[in-house]
Amino acid sequence: MPEGDTVLQTAARLHAALAGRVLTRSDLRVPRFATADLTGRGVLGVTARGKHLLARIEGGLTLHSHLRMDGAWRVYTPGERWRGGPGHQIRAILANTEHTAVGYRLPVLELLRTSEESRAVGHLGPDLLGPDWDPGPALDRLLAAPDRPVGEALLDQRNLAGIGNVYKCELCFLARVTPWLPVNALPDGALARLITLAERLLHANRDRPTRTTTITAELRTAPSPPSTADERRPLPPVRVQERLYVYGRAQRPCLRCGTPIRVADQGDRPTFWCPACQSGPTP
């Protein structure tokens, strides 16, 4: 599932394949931009902003895309078979003499002026993986809606950019609170620690081919639950094959206490938690 770490890796692959080279093929398969031709223009660079991808192109243009749930960009060499999905799912093709980048199932694809990128990403909160990451504004934005459930607040990209549903569930487990606990029910300092943990967690996975929250030693001490705000307990080591604590593990035993993991919808997202380890309201 594409989240901030996945999008950053995608941006790095696209940048390595396209930046500094002139496009020899351009095909945007969305009605609004179907006639746009970028052939002959150089690609200046590709960067990530939260879950958004920005490919900056000569002439003051930016190709903005968002992967959402199942979008993907694949990079191929000449003669290599395209394996990202059937042809009717292709939304964009950008090619030079050495590489072809193919965008599959992209729910958001638009061409805009680089000077107007804020129209696409200006609403985002601080980027957890960005060079200008600042936890202060993220904390202020989260505290601005104190009655909102923690899980919903973490997913809101206007508060902080890069967290998706997997990280939401894992962060709440590590913080030992349910995703339905209101922000203002956290003890003093717990929200700031949760933001710090989110930044550490995404950075720990920014270069990993497979996302994991269970074998990173520096993450095994987590923010305390509301009932013991000043206490910290280490998480136990787990088997290497168990890469996530709760996400996708419904009815399987909790890696900390053995209680079966539960799942319920929060908004339109399946949300996983341990009823024994996590304090707070549940559906």
mmCIF file of C-alpha atoms in Angstrom:
data_model
loop_
_atom_site.group_PDB
_atom_site.id
_atom_site.type_symbol
_atom_site.label_atom_id
_atom_site.label_comp_id
_atom_site.label_asym_id
_atom_site.label_seq_id
_atom_site.Cartn_x
_atom_site.Cartn_y
_atom_site.Cartn_z
ATOM 1 C CA MET A 1 0.000 0.000 0.000
ATOM 2 C CA PRO A 2 1.670 3.277 -1.080
ATOM 3 C CA GLU A 3 2.494 5.491 1.896
ATOM 4 C CA GLY A 4 5.160 8.133 2.406
ATOM 5 C CA ASP A 5 8.086 5.700 2.344
ATOM 6 C CA THR A 6 6.829 3.935 -0.796
ATOM 7 C CA VAL A 7 6.248 7.233 -2.606
ATOM 8 C CA LEU A 8 9.732 8.461 -1.685
ATOM 9 C CA GLN A 9 11.261 5.281 -3.140
ATOM 10 C CA THR A 10 9.159 5.701 -6.280
ATOM 11 C CA ALA A 11 10.356 9.286 -6.666
ATOM 12 C CA ALA A 12 13.968 8.146 -6.327
ATOM 13 C CA ARG A 13 13.523 5.489 -9.054
ATOM 14 C CA LEU A 14 11.835 7.937 -11.402
ATOM 15 C CA HIS A 15 14.471 10.588 -10.743
ATOM 16 C CA ALA A 16 17.294 8.136 -11.484
ATOM 17 C CA ALA A 17 15.621 7.072 -14.747
ATOM 18 C CA LEU A 18 14.405 10.425 -16.056
ATOM 19 C CA ALA A 19 16.263 13.372 -14.526
ATOM 20 C CA GLY A 20 18.766 15.099 -16.787
ATOM 21 C CA ARG A 21 17.474 13.353 -19.914
ATOM 22 C CA VAL A 22 15.293 14.513 -22.792
ATOM 23 C CA LEU A 23 11.936 12.833 -23.307
ATOM 24 C CA THR A 24 11.624 10.903 -26.568
ATOM 25 C CA ARG A 25 8.078 9.785 -25.837
ATOM 26 C CA SER A 26 5.228 11.320 -23.888
ATOM 27 C CA ASP A 27 1.739 9.834 -23.557
ATOM 28 C CA LEU A 28 -0.730 11.063 -20.922
ATOM 29 C CA ARG A 29 -3.830 8.889 -21.107
ATOM 30 C CA VAL A 30 -6.313 11.065 -19.273
ATOM 31 C CA PRO A 31 -8.877 13.065 -21.239
ATOM 32 C CA ARG A 32 -7.874 16.499 -20.011
ATOM 33 C CA PHE A 33 -4.210 16.114 -20.977
ATOM 34 C CA ALA A 34 -4.409 13.550 -23.787
ATOM 35 C CA THR A 35 -3.163 16.079 -26.357
ATOM 36 C CA ALA A 36 -0.263 17.343 -24.234
ATOM 37 C CA ASP A 37 3.114 16.441 -25.746
ATOM 38 C CA LEU A 38 6.242 16.700 -23.601
ATOM 39 C CA THR A 39 8.533 15.126 -26.197
ATOM 40 C CA GLY A 40 11.780 17.052 -26.588
ATOM 41 C CA ARG A 41 11.690 18.521 -23.097
ATOM 42 C CA GLY A 42 14.210 17.603 -20.446
ATOM 43 C CA VAL A 43 13.184 16.275 -17.056
ATOM 44 C CA LEU A 44 14.678 18.417 -14.318
ATOM 45 C CA GLY A 45 13.881 16.067 -11.446
ATOM 46 C CA VAL A 46 11.285 14.011 -9.627
ATOM 47 C CA THR A 47 10.479 14.586 -5.969
ATOM 48 C CA ALA A 48 7.968 13.401 -3.383
ATOM 49 C CA ARG A 49 5.787 15.584 -1.197
ATOM 50 C CA GLY A 50 3.946 13.411 1.290
ATOM 51 C CA LYS A 51 2.117 10.890 -0.901
ATOM 52 C CA HIS A 52 2.326 13.100 -4.004
ATOM 53 C CA LEU A 53 4.828 12.817 -6.869
ATOM 54 C CA LEU A 54 6.073 15.881 -8.724
ATOM 55 C CA ALA A 55 8.024 15.440 -11.978
ATOM 56 C CA ARG A 56 9.420 18.815 -12.977
ATOM 57 C CA ILE A 57 9.935 19.336 -16.681
ATOM 58 C CA GLU A 58 11.656 22.014 -18.759
ATOM 59 C CA GLY A 59 9.460 24.920 -19.679
ATOM 60 C CA GLY A 60 8.066 25.444 -16.174
ATOM 61 C CA LEU A 61 5.822 22.364 -16.140
ATOM 62 C CA THR A 62 5.157 19.762 -13.441
ATOM 63 C CA LEU A 63 3.506 16.386 -13.909
ATOM 64 C CA HIS A 64 1.670 15.714 -10.656
ATOM 65 C CA SER A 65 0.518 12.199 -9.751
ATOM 66 C CA HIS A 66 -0.855 10.393 -6.716
ATOM 67 C CA LEU A 67 -0.861 6.619 -6.233
ATOM 68 C CA ARG A 68 -3.666 6.380 -3.642
ATOM 69 C CA MET A 69 -4.501 2.708 -2.986
ATOM 70 C CA ASP A 70 -3.109 0.762 -5.946
ATOM 71 C CA GLY A 71 -1.430 3.136 -8.379
ATOM 72 C CA ALA A 72 2.185 2.463 -9.380
ATOM 73 C CA TRP A 73 5.013 3.771 -11.524
ATOM 74 C CA ARG A 74 7.284 1.159 -13.144
ATOM 75 C CA VAL A 75 10.593 1.787 -14.888
ATOM 76 C CA TYR A 76 11.728 -0.382 -17.808
ATOM 77 C CA THR A 77 14.782 -0.580 -20.047
ATOM 78 C CA PRO A 78 14.509 -0.843 -23.861
ATOM 79 C CA GLY A 79 13.147 -4.243 -24.874
ATOM 80 C CA GLU A 80 12.067 -5.160 -21.354
ATOM 81 C CA ARG A 81 8.547 -6.533 -21.031
ATOM 82 C CA TRP A 82 6.103 -4.250 -19.233
ATOM 83 C CA ARG A 83 4.630 -6.123 -16.273
ATOM 84 C CA GLY A 84 2.698 -3.535 -14.268
ATOM 85 C CA GLY A 85 -0.748 -4.550 -15.501
ATOM 86 C CA PRO A 86 -2.889 -4.715 -18.650
ATOM 87 C CA GLY A 87 -2.549 -1.955 -21.203
ATOM 88 C CA HIS A 88 -5.900 -0.372 -20.413
ATOM 89 C CA GLN A 89 -4.608 0.455 -16.906
ATOM 90 C CA ILE A 90 -1.747 2.594 -18.223
ATOM 91 C CA ARG A 91 -2.277 6.291 -17.535
ATOM 92 C CA ALA A 92 1.126 7.756 -18.427
ATOM 93 C CA ILE A 93 4.262 6.933 -20.397
ATOM 94 C CA LEU A 94 7.467 8.986 -20.185
ATOM 95 C CA ALA A 95 10.461 7.685 -22.076
ATOM 96 C CA ASN A 96 14.008 8.627 -23.019
ATOM 97 C CA THR A 97 16.671 6.648 -24.861
ATOM 98 C CA GLU A 98 17.573 4.618 -21.750
ATOM 99 C CA HIS A 99 14.391 4.157 -19.719
ATOM 100 C CA THR A 100 10.618 4.138 -19.973
ATOM 101 C CA ALA A 101 8.502 5.108 -16.958
ATOM 102 C CA VAL A 102 4.953 3.740 -17.070
ATOM 103 C CA GLY A 103 2.230 4.889 -14.675
ATOM 104 C CA TYR A 104 -0.459 2.295 -13.924
ATOM 105 C CA ARG A 105 -3.875 2.929 -12.356
ATOM 106 C CA LEU A 106 -2.998 6.510 -11.401
ATOM 107 C CA PRO A 107 -6.161 8.049 -9.942
ATOM 108 C CA VAL A 108 -4.604 11.522 -10.025
ATOM 109 C CA LEU A 109 -2.590 12.722 -13.017
ATOM 110 C CA GLU A 110 -2.370 16.357 -14.039
ATOM 111 C CA LEU A 111 -0.031 18.718 -15.813
ATOM 112 C CA LEU A 112 0.373 22.108 -14.171
ATOM 113 C CA ARG A 113 2.761 25.024 -14.085
ATOM 114 C CA THR A 114 5.615 24.486 -11.656
ATOM 115 C CA SER A 115 4.902 27.907 -10.194
ATOM 116 C CA GLU A 116 1.425 26.625 -9.282
ATOM 117 C CA GLU A 117 2.432 23.390 -7.531
ATOM 118 C CA SER A 118 0.914 24.734 -4.335
ATOM 119 C CA ARG A 119 -2.471 24.211 -5.947
ATOM 120 C CA ALA A 120 -1.802 20.447 -5.723
ATOM 121 C CA VAL A 121 0.234 20.130 -2.525
ATOM 122 C CA GLY A 122 -0.102 23.444 -0.690
ATOM 123 C CA HIS A 123 -2.736 22.029 1.649
ATOM 124 C CA LEU A 124 -0.384 19.389 3.033
ATOM 125 C CA GLY A 125 1.032 19.500 6.526
ATOM 126 C CA PRO A 126 4.742 19.029 7.280
ATOM 127 C CA ASP A 127 6.256 16.128 5.332
ATOM 128 C CA LEU A 128 7.611 13.441 7.665
ATOM 129 C CA LEU A 129 10.269 12.526 5.089
ATOM 130 C CA GLY A 130 10.863 16.019 3.752
ATOM 131 C CA PRO A 131 14.093 17.969 4.197
ATOM 132 C CA ASP A 132 12.133 20.723 5.938
ATOM 133 C CA TRP A 133 10.323 18.447 8.409
ATOM 134 C CA ASP A 134 9.224 20.380 11.499
ATOM 135 C CA PRO A 135 7.208 18.601 14.219
ATOM 136 C CA GLY A 136 5.989 21.859 15.748
ATOM 137 C CA PRO A 137 3.423 22.781 13.075
ATOM 138 C CA ALA A 138 2.305 19.143 12.874
ATOM 139 C CA LEU A 139 1.616 19.132 16.624
ATOM 140 C CA ASP A 140 -0.289 22.414 16.372
ATOM 141 C CA ARG A 141 -2.477 21.090 13.561
ATOM 142 C CA LEU A 142 -3.299 17.892 15.429
ATOM 143 C CA LEU A 143 -4.194 19.824 18.579
ATOM 144 C CA ALA A 144 -6.483 22.129 16.608
ATOM 145 C CA ALA A 145 -9.143 19.356 16.555
ATOM 146 C CA PRO A 146 -8.852 17.914 20.091
ATOM 147 C CA ASP A 147 -12.002 15.766 19.905
ATOM 148 C CA ARG A 148 -10.952 13.983 16.734
ATOM 149 C CA PRO A 149 -9.924 10.296 17.011
ATOM 150 C CA VAL A 150 -6.164 9.825 16.876
ATOM 151 C CA GLY A 151 -6.371 7.450 13.905
ATOM 152 C CA GLU A 152 -8.349 9.889 11.782
ATOM 153 C CA ALA A 153 -6.074 12.764 12.742
ATOM 154 C CA LEU A 154 -2.940 10.838 11.742
ATOM 155 C CA LEU A 155 -4.414 9.998 8.345
ATOM 156 C CA ASP A 156 -5.323 13.606 7.584
ATOM 157 C CA GLN A 157 -2.548 14.789 5.274
ATOM 158 C CA ARG A 158 -3.331 18.394 6.225
ATOM 159 C CA ASN A 159 -1.911 17.649 9.679
ATOM 160 C CA LEU A 160 1.249 15.807 8.653
ATOM 161 C CA ALA A 161 2.030 14.240 5.306
ATOM 162 C CA GLY A 162 3.086 10.655 4.672
ATOM 163 C CA ILE A 163 1.081 8.467 7.067
ATOM 164 C CA GLY A 164 -1.302 5.930 5.539
ATOM 165 C CA ASN A 165 -3.507 3.250 7.012
ATOM 166 C CA VAL A 166 -0.701 0.769 7.711
ATOM 167 C CA TYR A 167 1.326 3.286 9.667
ATOM 168 C CA LYS A 168 -1.785 4.566 11.424
ATOM 169 C CA CYS A 169 -2.500 1.108 12.850
ATOM 170 C CA GLU A 170 1.125 0.379 13.725
ATOM 171 C CA LEU A 171 1.678 3.762 15.373
ATOM 172 C CA CYS A 172 -1.405 3.405 17.537
ATOM 173 C CA PHE A 173 -0.235 -0.048 18.615
ATOM 174 C CA LEU A 174 3.232 1.250 19.461
ATOM 175 C CA ALA A 175 1.647 4.135 21.367
ATOM 176 C CA ARG A 176 -0.647 1.618 23.134
ATOM 177 C CA VAL A 177 -3.834 3.518 22.342
ATOM 178 C CA THR A 178 -6.756 2.596 20.114
ATOM 179 C CA PRO A 179 -7.225 4.620 16.930
ATOM 180 C CA TRP A 180 -10.600 5.790 18.268
ATOM 181 C CA LEU A 181 -9.136 7.571 21.294
ATOM 182 C CA PRO A 182 -9.681 11.359 21.020
ATOM 183 C CA VAL A 183 -6.550 13.451 20.639
ATOM 184 C CA ASN A 184 -7.318 15.324 23.840
ATOM 185 C CA ALA A 185 -7.488 12.050 25.815
ATOM 186 C CA LEU A 186 -3.766 11.451 25.346
ATOM 187 C CA PRO A 187 -1.664 12.360 28.393
ATOM 188 C CA ASP A 188 0.620 15.366 28.358
ATOM 189 C CA GLY A 189 3.513 14.866 25.981
ATOM 190 C CA ALA A 190 2.185 11.662 24.423
ATOM 191 C CA LEU A 191 1.120 13.298 21.161
ATOM 192 C CA ALA A 192 4.536 14.886 20.667
ATOM 193 C CA ARG A 193 6.165 11.500 21.301
ATOM 194 C CA LEU A 194 3.798 9.895 18.797
ATOM 195 C CA ILE A 195 4.825 12.415 16.126
ATOM 196 C CA THR A 196 8.491 11.712 16.865
ATOM 197 C CA LEU A 197 7.844 7.981 16.596
ATOM 198 C CA ALA A 198 6.068 8.466 13.253
ATOM 199 C CA GLU A 199 9.078 10.312 11.854
ATOM 200 C CA ARG A 200 11.471 7.616 13.110
ATOM 201 C CA LEU A 201 9.296 4.838 11.727
ATOM 202 C CA LEU A 202 9.027 6.286 8.219
ATOM 203 C CA HIS A 203 12.740 7.080 8.125
ATOM 204 C CA ALA A 204 13.568 3.536 9.236
ATOM 205 C CA ASN A 205 11.651 2.238 6.204
ATOM 206 C CA ARG A 206 12.538 4.836 3.577
ATOM 207 C CA ASP A 207 15.140 2.519 1.991
ATOM 208 C CA ARG A 208 13.650 -0.870 2.878
ATOM 209 C CA PRO A 209 12.211 -2.946 0.016
ATOM 210 C CA THR A 210 9.611 -4.356 2.423
ATOM 211 C CA ARG A 211 8.068 -2.184 5.109
ATOM 212 C CA THR A 212 8.567 -3.430 8.661
ATOM 213 C CA THR A 213 7.819 -2.107 12.127
ATOM 214 C CA THR A 214 8.921 -5.115 14.192
ATOM 215 C CA ILE A 215 12.657 -5.629 13.701
ATOM 216 C CA THR A 216 13.916 -2.089 14.058
ATOM 217 C CA ALA A 217 15.560 -2.128 17.471
ATOM 218 C CA GLU A 218 15.297 1.612 18.059
ATOM 219 C CA LEU A 219 11.510 1.391 17.771
ATOM 220 C CA ARG A 220 11.015 -1.254 20.444
ATOM 221 C CA THR A 221 10.509 1.371 23.124
ATOM 222 C CA ALA A 222 7.320 3.267 22.424
ATOM 223 C CA PRO A 223 5.292 6.147 23.893
ATOM 224 C CA SER A 224 3.410 5.184 27.041
ATOM 225 C CA PRO A 225 -0.347 4.537 27.266
ATOM 226 C CA PRO A 226 -2.607 7.083 28.955
ATOM 227 C CA SER A 227 -2.782 5.089 32.192
ATOM 228 C CA THR A 228 0.995 5.102 32.721
ATOM 229 C CA ALA A 229 2.198 8.285 31.086
ATOM 230 C CA ASP A 230 5.676 8.194 32.638
ATOM 231 C CA GLU A 231 6.348 4.491 32.165
ATOM 232 C CA ARG A 232 8.094 2.864 29.232
ATOM 233 C CA ARG A 233 8.234 -0.851 28.573
ATOM 234 C CA PRO A 234 10.294 -2.442 25.786
ATOM 235 C CA LEU A 235 8.560 -4.437 23.110
ATOM 236 C CA PRO A 236 9.689 -8.067 22.921
ATOM 237 C CA PRO A 237 11.772 -9.286 19.963
ATOM 238 C CA VAL A 238 9.675 -11.029 17.315
ATOM 239 C CA ARG A 239 10.274 -13.475 14.499
ATOM 240 C CA VAL A 240 11.786 -11.883 11.398
ATOM 241 C CA GLN A 241 8.888 -13.009 9.202
ATOM 242 C CA GLU A 242 6.458 -10.966 11.292
ATOM 243 C CA ARG A 243 6.989 -7.540 9.750
ATOM 244 C CA LEU A 244 3.962 -5.760 11.224
ATOM 245 C CA TYR A 245 2.498 -5.820 14.717
ATOM 246 C CA VAL A 246 -1.218 -5.542 13.961
ATOM 247 C CA TYR A 247 -1.980 -4.476 10.379
ATOM 248 C CA GLY A 248 -3.397 -7.353 8.338
ATOM 249 C CA ARG A 249 -3.235 -9.741 11.304
ATOM 250 C CA ALA A 250 -6.917 -10.015 12.281
ATOM 251 C CA GLN A 251 -7.606 -12.986 14.582
ATOM 252 C CA ARG A 252 -3.894 -13.798 14.819
ATOM 253 C CA PRO A 253 -2.245 -13.550 18.261
ATOM 254 C CA CYS A 254 -0.784 -10.242 19.335
ATOM 255 C CA LEU A 255 3.007 -10.365 19.197
ATOM 256 C CA ARG A 256 3.185 -8.768 22.638
ATOM 257 C CA CYS A 257 0.452 -10.491 24.671
ATOM 258 C CA GLY A 258 -1.108 -13.245 22.516
ATOM 259 C CA THR A 259 -4.624 -11.767 22.426
ATOM 260 C CA PRO A 260 -6.293 -12.120 18.999
ATOM 261 C CA ILE A 261 -5.953 -8.965 16.905
ATOM 262 C CA ARG A 262 -9.263 -7.347 15.984
ATOM 263 C CA VAL A 263 -10.319 -5.378 12.912
ATOM 264 C CA ALA A 264 -13.086 -2.843 12.284
ATOM 265 C CA ASP A 265 -13.650 0.040 9.917
ATOM 266 C CA GLN A 266 -12.600 3.538 10.847
ATOM 267 C CA GLY A 267 -14.128 5.703 8.184
ATOM 268 C CA ASP A 268 -13.577 3.621 5.060
ATOM 269 C CA ARG A 269 -10.336 2.003 6.248
ATOM 270 C CA PRO A 270 -9.943 -1.430 7.878
ATOM 271 C CA THR A 271 -8.301 -0.731 11.224
ATOM 272 C CA PHE A 272 -6.413 -3.321 13.281
ATOM 273 C CA TRP A 273 -5.693 -3.220 17.018
ATOM 274 C CA CYS A 274 -5.015 -5.372 20.064
ATOM 275 C CA PRO A 275 -7.855 -5.105 22.593
ATOM 276 C CA ALA A 276 -5.514 -5.989 25.463
ATOM 277 C CA CYS A 277 -2.483 -3.844 24.708
ATOM 278 C CA GLN A 278 -4.227 -0.718 23.451
ATOM 279 C CA SER A 279 -6.265 1.524 25.751
ATOM 280 C CA GLY A 280 -9.236 3.563 24.630
ATOM 281 C CA PRO A 281 -12.640 3.312 22.976
ATOM 282 C CA THR A 282 -13.405 0.736 20.284
ATOM 283 C CA PRO A 283 -16.347 0.266 17.886
#
